[in-house]
PDB file of C-alpha atoms in Angstrom:
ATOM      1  CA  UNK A  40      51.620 -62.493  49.227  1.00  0.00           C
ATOM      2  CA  UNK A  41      53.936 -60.334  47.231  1.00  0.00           C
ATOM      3  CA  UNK A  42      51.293 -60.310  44.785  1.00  0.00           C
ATOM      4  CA  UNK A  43      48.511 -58.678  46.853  1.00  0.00           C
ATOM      5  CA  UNK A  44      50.673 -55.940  48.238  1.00  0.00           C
ATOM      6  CA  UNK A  45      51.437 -54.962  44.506  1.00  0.00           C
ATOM      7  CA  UNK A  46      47.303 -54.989  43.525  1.00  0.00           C
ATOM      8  CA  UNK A  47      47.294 -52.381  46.804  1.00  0.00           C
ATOM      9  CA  UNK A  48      49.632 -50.549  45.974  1.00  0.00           C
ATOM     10  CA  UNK A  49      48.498 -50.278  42.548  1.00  0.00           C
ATOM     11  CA  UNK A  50      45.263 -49.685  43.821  1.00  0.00           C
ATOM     12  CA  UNK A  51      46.548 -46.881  46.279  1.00  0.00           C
ATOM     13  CA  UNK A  52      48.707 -45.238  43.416  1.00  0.00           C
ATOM     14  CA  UNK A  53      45.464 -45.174  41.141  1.00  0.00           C
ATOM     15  CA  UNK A  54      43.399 -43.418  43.816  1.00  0.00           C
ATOM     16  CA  UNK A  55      46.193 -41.096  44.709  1.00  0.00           C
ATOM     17  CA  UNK A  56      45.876 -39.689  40.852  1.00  0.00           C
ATOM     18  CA  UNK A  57      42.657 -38.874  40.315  1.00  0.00           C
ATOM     19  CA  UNK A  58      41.432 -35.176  40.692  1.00  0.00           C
ATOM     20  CA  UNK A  59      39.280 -34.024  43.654  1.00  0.00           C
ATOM     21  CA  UNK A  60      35.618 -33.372  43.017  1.00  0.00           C
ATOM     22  CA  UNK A  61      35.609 -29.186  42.679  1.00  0.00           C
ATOM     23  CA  UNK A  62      32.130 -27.810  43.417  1.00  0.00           C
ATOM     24  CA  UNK A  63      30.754 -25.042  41.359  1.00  0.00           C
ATOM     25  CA  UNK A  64      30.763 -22.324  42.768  1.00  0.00           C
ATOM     26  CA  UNK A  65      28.973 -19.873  40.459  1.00  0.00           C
ATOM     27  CA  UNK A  66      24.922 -19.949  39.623  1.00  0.00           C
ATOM     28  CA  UNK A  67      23.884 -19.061  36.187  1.00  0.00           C
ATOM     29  CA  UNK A  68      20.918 -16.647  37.847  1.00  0.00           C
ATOM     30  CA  UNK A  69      17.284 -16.121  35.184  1.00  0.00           C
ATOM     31  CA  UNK A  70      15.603 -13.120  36.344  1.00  0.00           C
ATOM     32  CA  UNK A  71      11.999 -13.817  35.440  1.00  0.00           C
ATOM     33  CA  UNK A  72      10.024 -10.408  35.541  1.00  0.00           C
ATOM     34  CA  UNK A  73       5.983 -10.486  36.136  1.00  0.00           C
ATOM     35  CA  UNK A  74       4.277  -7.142  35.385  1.00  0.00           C
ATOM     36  CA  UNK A  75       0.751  -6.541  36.991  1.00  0.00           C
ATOM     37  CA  UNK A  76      -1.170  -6.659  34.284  1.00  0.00           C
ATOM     38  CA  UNK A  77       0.280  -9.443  32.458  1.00  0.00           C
ATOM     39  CA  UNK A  78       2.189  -7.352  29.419  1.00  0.00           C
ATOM     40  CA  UNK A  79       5.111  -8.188  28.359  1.00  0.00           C
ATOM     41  CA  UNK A  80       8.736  -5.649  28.323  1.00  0.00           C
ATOM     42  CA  UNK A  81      10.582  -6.121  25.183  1.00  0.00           C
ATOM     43  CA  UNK A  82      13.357  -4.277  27.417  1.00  0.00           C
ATOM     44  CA  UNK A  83      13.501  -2.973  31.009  1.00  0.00           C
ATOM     45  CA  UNK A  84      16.752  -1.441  32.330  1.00  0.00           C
ATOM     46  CA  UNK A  85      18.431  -0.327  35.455  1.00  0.00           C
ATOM     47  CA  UNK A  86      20.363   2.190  36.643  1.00  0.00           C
ATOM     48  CA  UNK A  87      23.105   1.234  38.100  1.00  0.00           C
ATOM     49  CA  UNK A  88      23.658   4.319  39.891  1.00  0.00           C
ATOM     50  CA  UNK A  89      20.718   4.515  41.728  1.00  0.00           C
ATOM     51  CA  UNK A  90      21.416   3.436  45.433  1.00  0.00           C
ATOM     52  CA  UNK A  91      18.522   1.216  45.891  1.00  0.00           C
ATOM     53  CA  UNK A  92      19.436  -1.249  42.692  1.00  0.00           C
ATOM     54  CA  UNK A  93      21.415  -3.941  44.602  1.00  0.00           C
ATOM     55  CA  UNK A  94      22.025  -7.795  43.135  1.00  0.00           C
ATOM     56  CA  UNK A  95      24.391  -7.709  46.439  1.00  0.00           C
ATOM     57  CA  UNK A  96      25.923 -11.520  47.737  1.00  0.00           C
ATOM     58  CA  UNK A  97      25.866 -10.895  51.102  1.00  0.00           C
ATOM     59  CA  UNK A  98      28.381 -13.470  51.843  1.00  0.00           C
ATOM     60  CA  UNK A  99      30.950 -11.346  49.838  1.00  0.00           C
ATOM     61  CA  UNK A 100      30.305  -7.965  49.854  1.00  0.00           C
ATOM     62  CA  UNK A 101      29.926  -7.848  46.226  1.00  0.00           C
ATOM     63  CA  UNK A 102      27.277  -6.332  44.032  1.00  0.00           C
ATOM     64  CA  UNK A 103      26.555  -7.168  40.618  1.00  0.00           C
ATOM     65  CA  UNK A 104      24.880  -5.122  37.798  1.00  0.00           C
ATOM     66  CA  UNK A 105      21.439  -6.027  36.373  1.00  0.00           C
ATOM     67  CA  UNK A 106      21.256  -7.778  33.137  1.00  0.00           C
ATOM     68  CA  UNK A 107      19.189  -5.629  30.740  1.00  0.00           C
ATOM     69  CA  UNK A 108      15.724  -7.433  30.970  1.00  0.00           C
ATOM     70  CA  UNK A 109      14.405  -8.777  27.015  1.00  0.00           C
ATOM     71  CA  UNK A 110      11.135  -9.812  26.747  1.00  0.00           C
ATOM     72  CA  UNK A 111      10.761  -9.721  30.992  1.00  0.00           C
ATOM     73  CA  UNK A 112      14.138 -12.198  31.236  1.00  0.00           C
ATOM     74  CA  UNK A 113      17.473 -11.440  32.358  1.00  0.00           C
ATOM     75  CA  UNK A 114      20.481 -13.576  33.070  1.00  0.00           C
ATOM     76  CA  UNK A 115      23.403 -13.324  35.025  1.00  0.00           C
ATOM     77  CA  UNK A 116      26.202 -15.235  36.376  1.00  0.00           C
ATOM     78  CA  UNK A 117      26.662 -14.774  40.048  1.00  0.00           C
ATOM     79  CA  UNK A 118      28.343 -16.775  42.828  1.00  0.00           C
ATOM     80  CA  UNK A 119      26.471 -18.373  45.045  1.00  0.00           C
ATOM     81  CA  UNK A 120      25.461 -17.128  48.046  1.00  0.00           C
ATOM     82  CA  UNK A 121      22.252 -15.285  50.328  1.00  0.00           C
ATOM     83  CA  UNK A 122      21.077 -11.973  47.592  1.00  0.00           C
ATOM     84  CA  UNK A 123      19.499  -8.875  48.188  1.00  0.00           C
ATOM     85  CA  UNK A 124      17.598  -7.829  45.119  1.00  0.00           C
ATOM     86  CA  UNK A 125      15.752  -5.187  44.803  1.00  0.00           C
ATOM     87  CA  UNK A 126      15.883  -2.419  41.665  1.00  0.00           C
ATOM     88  CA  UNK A 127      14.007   0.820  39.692  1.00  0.00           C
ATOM     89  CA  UNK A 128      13.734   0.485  35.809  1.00  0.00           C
ATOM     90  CA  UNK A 129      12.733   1.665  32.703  1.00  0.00           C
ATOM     91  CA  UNK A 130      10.602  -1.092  30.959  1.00  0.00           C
ATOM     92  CA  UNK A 131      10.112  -0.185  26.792  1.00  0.00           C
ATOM     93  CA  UNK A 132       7.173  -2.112  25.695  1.00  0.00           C
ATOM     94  CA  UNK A 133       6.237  -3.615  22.095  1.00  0.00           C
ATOM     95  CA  UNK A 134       4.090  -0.245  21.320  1.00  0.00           C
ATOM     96  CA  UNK A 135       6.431   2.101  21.728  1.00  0.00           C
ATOM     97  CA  UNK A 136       4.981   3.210  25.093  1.00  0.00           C
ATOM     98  CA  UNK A 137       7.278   3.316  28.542  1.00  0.00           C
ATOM     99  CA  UNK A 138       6.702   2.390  32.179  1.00  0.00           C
ATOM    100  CA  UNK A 139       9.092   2.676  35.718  1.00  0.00           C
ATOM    101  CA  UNK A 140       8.953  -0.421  37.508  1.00  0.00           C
ATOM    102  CA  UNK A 141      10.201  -1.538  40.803  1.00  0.00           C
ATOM    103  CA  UNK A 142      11.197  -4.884  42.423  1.00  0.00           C
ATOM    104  CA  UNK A 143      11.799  -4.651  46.175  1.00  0.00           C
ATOM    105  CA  UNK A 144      10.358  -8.363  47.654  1.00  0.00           C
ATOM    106  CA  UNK A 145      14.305  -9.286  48.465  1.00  0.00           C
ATOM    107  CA  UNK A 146      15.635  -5.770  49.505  1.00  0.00           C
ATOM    108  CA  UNK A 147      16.382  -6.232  52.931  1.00  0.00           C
ATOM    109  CA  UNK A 148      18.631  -8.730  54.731  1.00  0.00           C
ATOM    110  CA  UNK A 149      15.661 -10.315  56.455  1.00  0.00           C
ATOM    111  CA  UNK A 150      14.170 -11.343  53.181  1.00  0.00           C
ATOM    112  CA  UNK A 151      17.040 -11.796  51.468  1.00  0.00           C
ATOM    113  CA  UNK A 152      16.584 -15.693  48.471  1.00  0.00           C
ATOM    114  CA  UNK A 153      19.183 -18.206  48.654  1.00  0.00           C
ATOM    115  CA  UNK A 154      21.227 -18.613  45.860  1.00  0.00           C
ATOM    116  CA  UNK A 155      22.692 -22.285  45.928  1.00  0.00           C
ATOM    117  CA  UNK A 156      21.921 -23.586  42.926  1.00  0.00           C
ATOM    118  CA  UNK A 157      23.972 -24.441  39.636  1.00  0.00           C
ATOM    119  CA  UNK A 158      20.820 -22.652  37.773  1.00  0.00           C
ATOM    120  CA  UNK A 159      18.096 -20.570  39.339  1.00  0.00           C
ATOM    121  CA  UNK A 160      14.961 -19.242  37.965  1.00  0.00           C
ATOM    122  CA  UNK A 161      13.807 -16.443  40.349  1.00  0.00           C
ATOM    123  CA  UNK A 162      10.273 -14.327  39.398  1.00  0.00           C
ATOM    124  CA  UNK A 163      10.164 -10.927  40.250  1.00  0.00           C
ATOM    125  CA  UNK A 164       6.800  -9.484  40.978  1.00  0.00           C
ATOM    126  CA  UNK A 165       7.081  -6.076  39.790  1.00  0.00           C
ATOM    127  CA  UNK A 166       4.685  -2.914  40.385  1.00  0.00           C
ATOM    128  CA  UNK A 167       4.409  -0.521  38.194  1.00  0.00           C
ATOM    129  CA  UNK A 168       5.396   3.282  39.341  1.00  0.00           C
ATOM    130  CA  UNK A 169       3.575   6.940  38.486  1.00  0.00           C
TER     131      UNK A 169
END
């Protein structure tokens, strides 16, 4: 009997010592950007200044900055959360020539993506501005 109550013990002391599961909270974000007409943007940046460029959790308030986009991809670390994404850039392409581009598909609250994932590849339609 004495016996047994040690093995639970034991058993109970083991348990007792092991960490708690922690989930991640943070989602490494690729920002996948699709230009109409198929080329590709060795570089597109945004403003940050401009009012209308949000990567804004709505569960916290906060807004990150764009990644600078190379070759139409973009990465960021973000916690996760529900995003409002929607931006103005300058896209440079392979030729030397320029473009503005928007993205505004997530922009408003009632279309805002879900970001619950450890890793996330999002596309981003984008249309091309005079």
């Amino acid at each position: 009997m004495k016996g047994k109550i040690l093995i639970v013990l034991f058993l109970l002391l083991q348990s007792a010592c092991t960490k708690p599961s922690q989930e991640n909270l943070y989602c490494r974000l690729t920002l996948r950007s699709v230009l109409p007409d198929g080329r590709i943007a060795v570089s597109i940046s945004v403003d940050p200044s401009l009012a209308g460029n949000q990567l804004r959790n709505l569960n916290t308030g906060i807004n990150y900055p764009y990644p600078t986009f190379v070759n139409n991809i973009g990465q960021v670390q973000v916690q996760k959360g529900v995003y409002l994404l929607s931006f103005d850039g300058q896209a440079l392409f392979a030729d030397g020539s320029q473009a503005r581009v928007r993205f505004s598909a997530w922009g408003s609250p009632s279309a805002a993506v879900n970001v619950m994932e450890d890793e996330l590849i999002l596309e981003m339609p984008l249309s091309i501005l005079p």
